[in-house]
Amino acid sequence: MKGSTMPALHPLLRNSLIAVATTAVLAGCASTTAGSVAGGQRSQLMVVSEAEIVQAAQQAFAQQNAKARAQGALVTSGAEFNRVNTVMRRLVPHVAQFRPDAARWPWELVLINTNELNAHVMPGGKVTVYTGLLRRMGMTDDELAVVIGHEMAHAFREHSREQISQQAVGDLAVSLGGALLGLGSGGTQLAGIAKQVALDMPYSRNMENEADIYGLELAARAGYNPAAALTLWDKMAAAGAGQGPSFLSSHPSASDRTARIRAALPKLMPIYEAARRR
């Protein structure tokens, strides 16, 4: 609450709280997934529970959808929805390659009817795609799989939970009194954080790079051509003249991204070719 002050902590209590926080941070360092053939395996800071984050994300997803429905912009059926949903459903089983439990999540897709070039995901597998991507970009199914795979990778790598954990630890450093990590009040606070992370707070460049690599392998395993990422980002870069796509607002530069994709393709194309032969 604004204007409130905390009493000074006794040095021994402060040191004790720091020790507890440090232990929590160390205990929370783990990796949520197996690595990709193209790289990407690192330890992640996870001090906030998965269940809390998923519950908060479900609330934020419901609020987003209610707002879009009220505006007549929520698309949950029809040719466009069916096309995007088919791509996502084809990707879902292959999530098990990286994280078996995530393949059993209740993955859900909605389209938002807007000219905006955007897509995002919320924890637990809640994917939102904006119709502007379909209508303005002339996307092939392979290119669409690259976009959706990227978003799904953010979800199963739990990048939102990781960022919230980082934020919680940062808050703890500022305010060591109160409940550990300041998450005791739960629901309302977490719902706001989930919305902030999913919609407002850009992922780190490292997380974006991970989502690229994992998403491309996911697409390849589902039989979508990962080389379509090159044409996709060419289209995105071209659309960035003047008003850039919000989907790209926090992403690596087009040249860096293209270089990394080209470097990864020799490892990804055999997976794609094998999937095509199945």
C-alpha positions in Angstrom: 0.0 0.0 0.0 1.3 3.4 -0.9 2.6 5.6 1.9 3.1 2.7 4.4 6.4 2.2 6.1 7.9 -0.9 7.6 9.7 -0.9 11.0 13.4 -1.4 10.8 14.4 -5.1 11.1 16.8 -6.3 13.8 20.1 -7.2 12.0 19.8 -10.8 13.2 16.2 -11.1 11.9 17.2 -9.5 8.6 20.1 -11.9 8.2 17.8 -14.8 8.9 15.3 -13.7 6.3 18.1 -13.2 3.8 19.3 -16.8 4.5 15.7 -18.1 4.1 15.3 -16.2 0.8 18.7 -17.4 -0.4 17.7 -21.0 0.4 14.4 -20.6 -1.5 16.2 -19.2 -4.5 18.7 -22.1 -4.5 16.0 -24.6 -4.0 14.0 -23.1 -6.8 16.7 -23.5 -9.5 15.7 -26.2 -11.9 14.9 -26.8 -15.5 11.3 -27.4 -16.5 12.0 -29.3 -19.7 14.4 -31.5 -21.6 16.7 -29.7 -24.0 16.2 -29.1 -27.7 18.4 -30.8 -30.3 19.3 -27.3 -31.4 20.4 -26.2 -27.9 18.7 -24.6 -24.9 19.1 -26.2 -21.5 19.5 -24.0 -18.5 18.5 -23.8 -14.9 15.5 -21.6 -14.2 14.5 -19.8 -11.0 11.1 -21.2 -9.9 10.1 -20.1 -6.4 6.4 -19.5 -7.1 4.2 -22.5 -7.4 3.0 -23.7 -10.8 -0.6 -24.2 -9.4 -0.8 -20.5 -8.3 0.4 -19.2 -11.6 -1.9 -21.4 -13.7 -4.9 -20.4 -11.6 -4.1 -16.8 -11.9 -3.6 -17.2 -15.7 -7.0 -18.9 -16.1 -8.6 -15.8 -14.4 -6.7 -13.5 -16.7 -7.6 -15.6 -19.8 -11.3 -15.5 -18.8 -11.2 -11.8 -18.3 -9.5 -11.3 -21.7 -12.1 -13.5 -23.4 -15.1 -11.8 -21.6 -13.8 -8.4 -22.8 -13.4 -9.6 -26.4 -16.8 -11.3 -26.3 -18.4 -8.1 -25.1 -16.8 -6.3 -28.1 -18.0 -9.0 -30.5 -14.3 -9.8 -31.2 -14.0 -13.3 -29.7 -13.7 -16.1 -32.3 -14.2 -19.6 -31.1 -15.5 -21.3 -34.3 -15.5 -21.0 -38.1 -12.9 -21.5 -40.8 -10.2 -19.3 -39.4 -10.5 -20.7 -35.9 -10.6 -24.3 -37.2 -7.4 -23.7 -39.2 -5.4 -22.3 -36.3 -6.8 -24.8 -33.9 -5.9 -27.7 -36.2 -2.3 -26.5 -36.3 -2.1 -26.2 -32.5 -3.7 -29.6 -31.9 -1.2 -31.2 -34.2 1.6 -29.6 -32.2 0.3 -30.6 -28.7 1.3 -34.3 -28.6 4.9 -33.4 -29.5 5.2 -31.3 -26.4 5.8 -34.6 -24.6 9.3 -34.7 -26.2 10.3 -31.8 -23.9 7.9 -32.2 -21.1 5.5 -35.2 -20.8 3.0 -33.6 -18.3 2.5 -30.5 -20.6 1.2 -32.7 -23.3 -1.7 -33.4 -21.0 -2.5 -29.8 -20.2 -6.0 -28.5 -21.3 -4.5 -26.5 -24.2 -7.0 -23.9 -25.4 -7.1 -21.5 -28.3 -9.0 -18.4 -29.0 -8.9 -15.9 -31.8 -9.3 -12.2 -31.2 -10.8 -10.4 -34.2 -8.5 -7.5 -34.7 -6.2 -6.1 -37.3 -3.2 -6.3 -34.9 -0.3 -8.5 -35.7 0.0 -10.4 -32.4 -0.2 -13.7 -30.5 0.5 -14.6 -26.9 0.2 -17.4 -24.4 -0.7 -17.7 -20.8 0.6 -20.3 -18.3 -1.1 -23.6 -18.5 -1.5 -23.6 -22.3 -4.0 -20.7 -23.0 -3.1 -19.5 -26.5 -4.4 -16.4 -28.1 -3.9 -15.5 -31.8 -5.1 -12.2 -33.4 -6.7 -12.5 -36.8 -4.5 -9.7 -38.2 -1.7 -12.4 -38.4 -3.8 -14.5 -40.7 -5.4 -11.8 -42.8 -2.4 -9.4 -43.2 0.5 -11.8 -43.4 -0.8 -14.4 -45.9 0.6 -17.1 -43.6 1.1 -20.7 -44.7 0.3 -23.5 -42.2 4.1 -24.0 -41.8 4.5 -20.3 -40.9 1.5 -20.5 -38.6 3.0 -23.5 -36.8 6.2 -21.5 -36.2 4.2 -18.8 -34.5 2.1 -21.1 -32.4 5.0 -23.3 -31.6 6.9 -20.3 -30.3 4.0 -19.4 -28.0 3.6 -23.0 -26.8 7.3 -23.1 -26.0 6.9 -20.1 -23.7 4.2 -22.0 -21.9 5.9 -25.4 -21.4 9.2 -23.7 -20.5 7.1 -21.7 -18.0 8.7 -18.4 -18.8 5.9 -16.5 -17.1 6.4 -18.4 -13.9 10.1 -17.8 -14.2 9.7 -14.0 -14.6 7.2 -13.9 -11.8 9.7 -15.7 -9.6 12.4 -13.3 -10.5 10.0 -10.4 -9.7 9.1 -12.0 -6.4 12.7 -12.4 -5.4 13.3 -8.8 -6.4 10.4 -7.7 -4.3 11.7 -9.7 -1.4 15.1 -7.9 -1.6 13.2 -4.6 -1.1 10.8 -5.8 1.5 12.1 -8.6 3.7 9.3 -8.3 6.3 5.9 -9.9 5.6 5.4 -13.3 4.1 8.2 -15.0 2.2 8.2 -13.5 -1.4 5.1 -11.4 -0.6 2.8 -13.9 -2.2 0.7 -14.8 0.9 -2.3 -12.7 -0.2 -2.5 -14.9 -3.4 -5.4 -14.5 -5.8 -5.9 -10.9 -6.7 -2.2 -10.0 -6.7 -1.2 -13.1 -8.7 -4.0 -12.4 -11.3 -2.6 -9.0 -11.8 0.9 -10.3 -12.2 -0.2 -13.0 -14.6 -1.8 -10.4 -16.8 1.2 -8.1 -16.6 3.6 -10.9 -17.6 1.4 -12.5 -20.3 0.3 -9.2 -21.9 2.4 -6.3 -20.7 5.9 -7.4 -19.7 8.2 -8.5 -22.5 10.0 -11.7 -22.0 13.8 -11.5 -21.8 15.8 -11.9 -25.0 17.1 -15.2 -23.7 13.6 -16.5 -23.2 12.6 -15.4 -26.7 15.6 -17.2 -28.2 14.6 -20.3 -26.3 11.0 -20.1 -27.5 12.3 -19.8 -31.1 14.4 -22.9 -30.8 12.0 -25.1 -28.9 9.1 -23.9 -31.1 10.9 -24.7 -34.3 11.7 -28.3 -33.1 8.0 -28.7 -32.0 6.9 -27.6 -35.4 9.3 -30.0 -37.1 8.2 -33.0 -35.0 4.6 -32.3 -36.0 5.6 -32.3 -39.7 5.7 -28.6 -40.3 8.7 -27.2 -42.2 10.9 -25.2 -39.7 12.5 -23.4 -42.6 9.2 -21.5 -42.9 10.5 -19.4 -40.0 12.8 -17.6 -42.5 9.9 -16.5 -44.7 7.8 -15.7 -41.7 10.3 -13.3 -40.1 11.0 -11.7 -43.5 7.2 -10.9 -43.6 7.3 -9.7 -40.1 10.3 -7.5 -40.7 8.6 -6.0 -43.8 5.4 -5.3 -41.7 7.6 -3.6 -39.2 8.1 -0.5 -41.4 6.4 2.3 -39.6 4.1 0.4 -37.2 5.9 -2.7 -36.1 4.0 -5.9 -35.1 3.5 -6.0 -31.4 4.3 -9.7 -31.6 7.9 -8.6 -32.3 8.0 -5.8 -29.7 10.5 -7.5 -27.4 12.0 -10.0 -29.7 15.6 -10.2 -31.0 16.4 -8.3 -34.2 15.4 -9.8 -37.5 19.1 -10.3 -38.5 20.0 -12.0 -35.2 16.9 -14.2 -35.4 17.5 -15.3 -39.0 21.1 -16.1 -38.2 20.2 -18.3 -35.3 17.4 -20.1 -37.3 19.8 -20.8 -40.2 22.3 -22.2 -37.7 19.6 -24.5 -36.2 18.1 -25.8 -39.4 20.7 -28.5 -40.1 19.7 -30.1 -36.8 15.9 -29.6 -37.3 15.4 -30.6 -40.9 16.1 -34.3 -40.4 13.4 -34.3 -37.7 11.0 -32.7 -40.1 11.9 -35.1 -42.9 11.4 -38.1 -40.6 8.0 -36.7 -39.5 6.9 -36.4 -43.1 7.7 -40.0 -43.7 5.5 -41.2 -40.9 
